[in-house]
Amino acid sequence: MIFEKRVALVTGASSGIGRATAIKLAQNGAIVIATDINEEMGAETISMIEQDGGKAKYYHMDVADKAAVKATILQAVSDFGPIKLAVNNAGIGGAFAPTHQVQDEDWDRMMAINVSGVFYCMREEIDCMLHHGGGSIVNVSSLAGLNGFGGNGPYSAAKHAVLGLTKSAGQEYATLGIRVNAVCPGAIRTPIIHEQAEEMFQKMVKSRVPMKRFGQAGEVANTIAWLLSEEASFLTGTSVNIDGGFQA
Ligand code: NAP
C-alpha cells in the first residue's frame, strides 16, 4: 500500500471529490483526517472507509475560519501524528451573475472559502511538514482557474488564485521536501452541480468535451492520489487537467 500509515488530511471530505479522495487514500493505507462542515455526510464517509477496512476520523472544520483550521490541524496531529499528505479540496460553486451584478456577500463568501480556506490550510500543513520531514499537497482548482468563466467571475478568480498559491509554494519548498501541486477538474458529476448549473454543464459537455461525458469523482481522486505519491516525485508547482479533453 503506497500510503501505509501516512496521515492524510482531506478538506471537504463529506461529499463528491473530497469523499472519493478520502476513500482512495484510505484504500492505499493512509490514516485519513476527513474534514468538512457537513457532519452527517462526514460520518457516512467514515463508515464507508471503515467498512472497506480503512482508518479515518471526521473533524468538523470550516476552512474559512482560520482559528478553527489551526486548532483542528493541531488536534489531528496530536491524535494521529504529523500530516504527510494534504488535499485542499473544500469549495463552493457560485452565485452566477455577470460581474456588474455580483453581490458583496457572494464575492466575500467565494473568497473566504475558495481562496482563504486553501491558504489557511496550506499554511498549517506546510508548517507541520517543514518540522516533520516533508510531505505532499494537492489543491483542487478547476478549468475555471485556467480560463475565464463568463457569468461566474468570482469562482474563476478564486480558482486562478488557488493556482497562484500552488505555483508559489511549489517554488518555495522545492528543496525542502514538500511538493505542492493542483488538479483542474472539468465537469465532474458531484452535488456541486446543482439545478442552476446543470443545464449549462450539460450543454458544455455536449459541445466542448471531446469525451462527451461528465467525469466521475473517483477519476479525480485517482489523479490526486497519484500526484500525492512518490510516482509524481519530479512534479511540483504544476497542475493536471482532468477534463475529458476540454483544454486540448
Ligand atoms: P461537493 O460535492 O459540493 O463537495 C464539497 C464539500 O465541501 C461539501 O461537503 C461541502 O459541504 C464542503 N464545504 C463547503 N464549504 C466548506 C467550508 N467552508 N469548509 C469546509 N468544507 C466546506 O463538490 P465537489 O464537486 O466535490 O467539489 C470539490 C472541489 O472541486 C471544490 O473546490 C470545487 O470547486 C472543485 N471542482 C469541482 C468541479 C465539478 O465539476 N464538480 C469542477 C472543478 C472543480 P456542503 O455540502 O455542506 O456545502
XYZ file of C-alpha atoms and ligand atoms in Angstrom:
296
model
C 0.000 0.000 0.000
C 1.631 3.222 -1.179
C 0.437 5.415 1.707
C 0.797 2.840 4.526
C 0.132 4.567 7.896
C 0.758 8.031 6.448
C -1.513 10.707 7.885
C -3.575 12.399 5.165
C -5.779 15.468 5.614
C -8.679 15.970 3.182
C -10.933 19.045 3.327
C -14.478 18.840 2.021
C -14.390 15.090 2.636
C -18.135 14.679 3.205
C -19.082 14.755 -0.468
C -18.035 14.467 -4.097
C -14.339 14.692 -4.943
C -13.251 15.001 -1.293
C -15.137 11.868 -0.258
C -13.800 9.882 -3.235
C -10.277 11.060 -2.398
C -10.580 10.179 1.287
C -11.716 6.675 0.296
C -8.931 6.267 -2.269
C -6.200 7.352 0.186
C -7.550 5.051 2.905
C -7.629 2.156 0.411
C -3.942 2.805 -0.073
C -3.180 2.586 3.637
C -3.391 6.243 4.725
C -4.888 7.302 8.051
C -7.406 9.877 6.854
C -8.286 13.089 8.683
C -11.603 13.775 6.951
C -12.735 17.367 7.499
C -15.873 19.200 6.403
C -18.792 21.271 7.681
C -21.358 18.568 6.895
C -21.223 16.317 9.945
C -23.848 13.799 8.834
C -22.297 13.111 5.440
C -18.851 13.178 7.048
C -19.944 10.293 9.262
C -21.046 8.458 6.095
C -17.588 8.934 4.568
C -16.001 7.481 7.701
C -18.253 4.439 7.741
C -17.599 3.825 4.014
C -13.858 3.861 4.764
C -14.196 1.650 7.829
C -16.379 -0.881 6.009
C -13.602 -1.071 3.457
C -11.079 -1.881 6.229
C -9.529 1.593 6.278
C -8.834 4.081 9.066
C -10.303 7.601 9.257
C -11.722 10.161 11.662
C -14.087 13.040 10.974
C -13.253 16.541 12.233
C -15.648 19.448 11.858
C -13.595 22.214 10.218
C -14.809 25.296 8.360
C -11.855 26.146 6.117
C -12.846 29.832 6.120
C -12.295 30.024 9.876
C -8.534 30.402 10.372
C -8.636 29.765 14.123
C -10.641 26.577 13.555
C -8.211 25.424 10.843
C -5.243 25.896 13.172
C -6.935 24.243 16.155
C -8.252 21.285 14.127
C -4.937 20.567 12.456
C -3.120 20.744 15.815
C -5.700 18.374 17.309
C -5.435 15.922 14.391
C -1.627 15.918 14.621
C -1.837 15.267 18.351
C -4.306 12.403 17.687
C -2.511 10.692 14.796
C 0.894 12.285 14.211
C 2.261 14.705 11.603
C 0.363 15.250 8.364
C 2.343 13.935 5.393
C -0.338 14.239 2.696
C -2.901 17.018 2.291
C -5.718 17.669 -0.162
C -7.219 21.149 -0.059
C -10.468 20.403 -1.801
C -13.297 22.111 0.111
C -15.020 24.656 -2.075
C -18.306 26.127 -3.172
C -19.799 26.796 -6.580
C -21.129 30.168 -7.325
C -23.847 32.624 -7.324
C -23.998 33.047 -11.091
C -24.070 36.689 -12.189
C -22.287 38.956 -14.650
C -19.537 40.969 -12.957
C -21.524 44.216 -12.548
C -24.258 42.338 -10.693
C -22.106 40.313 -8.289
C -23.247 40.946 -4.719
C -20.735 41.795 -1.968
C -21.766 38.826 0.164
C -21.346 36.379 -2.736
C -17.890 37.741 -3.561
C -16.802 37.697 0.092
C -18.046 34.136 0.666
C -16.350 32.868 -2.504
C -13.010 34.407 -1.491
C -13.346 33.290 2.150
C -13.924 29.619 1.320
C -12.266 29.027 -2.067
C -9.167 31.217 -1.575
C -8.584 31.988 2.117
C -9.704 28.462 3.008
C -6.990 26.940 0.827
C -4.397 29.422 2.125
C -5.206 28.847 5.834
C -4.939 25.086 5.364
C -1.716 25.259 3.330
C -0.097 27.479 5.954
C -0.716 24.986 8.756
C 0.056 21.912 6.643
C 3.351 23.332 5.371
C 4.406 24.409 8.856
C 3.744 20.883 10.088
C 5.518 19.252 7.121
C 8.575 21.520 7.465
C 9.012 20.332 11.055
C 8.377 16.653 10.337
C 10.312 15.583 7.262
C 8.245 16.980 4.382
C 5.116 15.916 2.586
C 2.947 16.383 -0.450
C -0.011 18.707 -1.039
C -2.657 18.797 -3.769
C -5.001 21.768 -4.137
C -8.239 21.485 -6.057
C -8.530 24.268 -8.620
C -10.674 23.977 -11.770
C -10.702 24.567 -15.505
C -12.129 27.899 -14.311
C -8.672 28.522 -12.814
C -7.195 28.390 -16.321
C -9.949 30.066 -18.321
C -12.498 32.819 -17.887
C -15.906 31.587 -16.740
C -18.363 34.171 -18.060
C -21.247 34.507 -15.632
C -19.196 33.299 -12.680
C -16.199 35.644 -12.392
C -15.725 35.235 -8.616
C -15.369 31.456 -8.969
C -12.886 31.852 -11.824
C -10.892 34.469 -9.868
C -10.819 32.192 -6.807
C -9.633 29.170 -8.771
C -6.923 31.252 -10.514
C -5.775 32.269 -7.019
C -5.521 28.611 -5.999
C -3.103 28.041 -8.882
C -1.106 31.128 -7.844
C -0.740 29.756 -4.315
C 0.184 26.333 -5.708
C 2.894 27.627 -8.071
C 4.406 29.936 -5.440
C 4.525 27.308 -2.712
C 5.834 24.805 -5.244
C 8.827 27.118 -5.782
C 9.297 27.952 -2.103
C 9.521 24.403 -0.739
C 11.001 22.555 -3.728
C 14.270 21.817 -1.938
C 12.655 21.335 1.466
C 10.882 18.042 0.849
C 7.426 19.425 0.176
C 5.754 19.144 -3.225
C 2.693 21.306 -3.944
C 0.528 20.619 -6.983
C -3.036 21.157 -8.137
C -5.716 19.480 -10.173
C -8.020 21.303 -12.566
C -11.177 19.232 -12.944
C -13.667 19.928 -15.728
C -17.314 18.941 -15.359
C -17.420 16.271 -12.662
C -20.665 14.632 -11.561
C -20.971 15.747 -7.905
C -23.595 17.604 -5.838
C -21.895 20.966 -6.558
C -23.533 20.928 -9.987
C -26.906 21.915 -8.612
C -30.031 22.644 -10.643
C -28.998 26.145 -11.700
C -25.772 24.951 -13.302
C -26.920 21.526 -14.516
C -28.267 22.741 -17.861
C -25.201 24.870 -18.558
C -22.859 21.961 -17.772
C -24.904 19.552 -19.932
C -24.523 21.939 -22.884
C -20.819 22.403 -22.210
C -20.212 18.667 -22.033
C -22.026 18.067 -25.320
C -20.351 20.862 -27.230
C -16.870 21.203 -25.697
C -15.807 17.965 -24.042
C -14.250 15.575 -26.590
C -15.175 12.563 -24.426
C -18.825 13.783 -24.382
C -19.422 12.870 -20.772
C -19.110 14.146 -17.217
C -16.131 12.935 -15.199
C -16.605 10.918 -12.020
C -15.294 11.966 -8.602
C -13.254 8.753 -8.494
C -11.397 9.752 -11.656
C -10.292 12.978 -9.953
C -9.378 11.066 -6.772
C -7.131 8.727 -8.786
C -5.170 11.678 -10.171
C -4.921 13.355 -6.764
C -3.579 10.137 -5.210
C -1.015 9.808 -7.981
C 0.138 13.440 -7.551
C 0.479 12.894 -3.789
C 2.528 9.740 -4.303
C 6.218 9.231 -4.983
C 5.248 8.250 -8.542
C 4.957 12.015 -9.134
C 8.275 12.806 -7.409
C 9.510 15.341 -10.001
C 6.269 17.332 -10.145
C 5.831 20.480 -8.099
C 4.105 23.817 -8.636
C 2.119 22.428 -11.511
C -1.422 21.297 -12.272
C -3.091 18.423 -14.069
C -6.306 18.886 -16.042
C -8.951 16.180 -15.585
C -11.427 17.246 -18.200
C -12.163 14.631 -20.864
C -10.040 16.637 -23.319
C -11.706 20.061 -22.850
C -8.488 22.014 -22.507
C -6.972 20.423 -25.608
P -19.294 18.950 -3.292
O -19.784 17.566 -3.567
O -20.274 20.029 -3.027
O -18.220 18.862 -2.100
C -17.698 19.996 -1.472
C -17.673 19.738 0.027
O -17.041 20.873 0.655
C -19.082 19.636 0.616
O -19.152 18.601 1.554
C -19.260 20.995 1.259
O -20.190 20.991 2.315
C -17.850 21.253 1.745
N -17.667 22.653 2.127
C -18.295 23.755 1.648
N -17.878 24.853 2.301
C -16.984 24.436 3.220
C -16.230 25.099 4.222
N -16.340 26.422 4.415
N -15.388 24.365 4.987
C -15.282 23.028 4.827
N -15.995 22.333 3.922
C -16.837 23.040 3.124
O -18.443 19.458 -4.540
P -17.221 18.821 -5.366
O -17.606 18.886 -6.794
O -16.768 17.557 -4.784
O -16.143 19.980 -5.114
C -14.894 19.759 -4.534
C -13.909 20.763 -5.124
O -13.786 20.508 -6.517
C -14.338 22.222 -4.980
O -13.215 23.010 -4.636
C -14.815 22.570 -6.381
O -14.702 23.942 -6.659
C -13.866 21.729 -7.216
N -14.319 21.468 -8.592
C -15.448 20.753 -8.835
C -15.837 20.525 -10.152
C -17.081 19.745 -10.502
O -17.485 19.777 -11.682
N -17.686 19.034 -9.588
C -15.065 21.044 -11.197
C -13.917 21.771 -10.901
C -13.537 21.976 -9.588
P -21.725 21.451 1.971
O -22.270 20.429 1.021
O -22.396 21.446 3.299
O -21.620 22.810 1.349
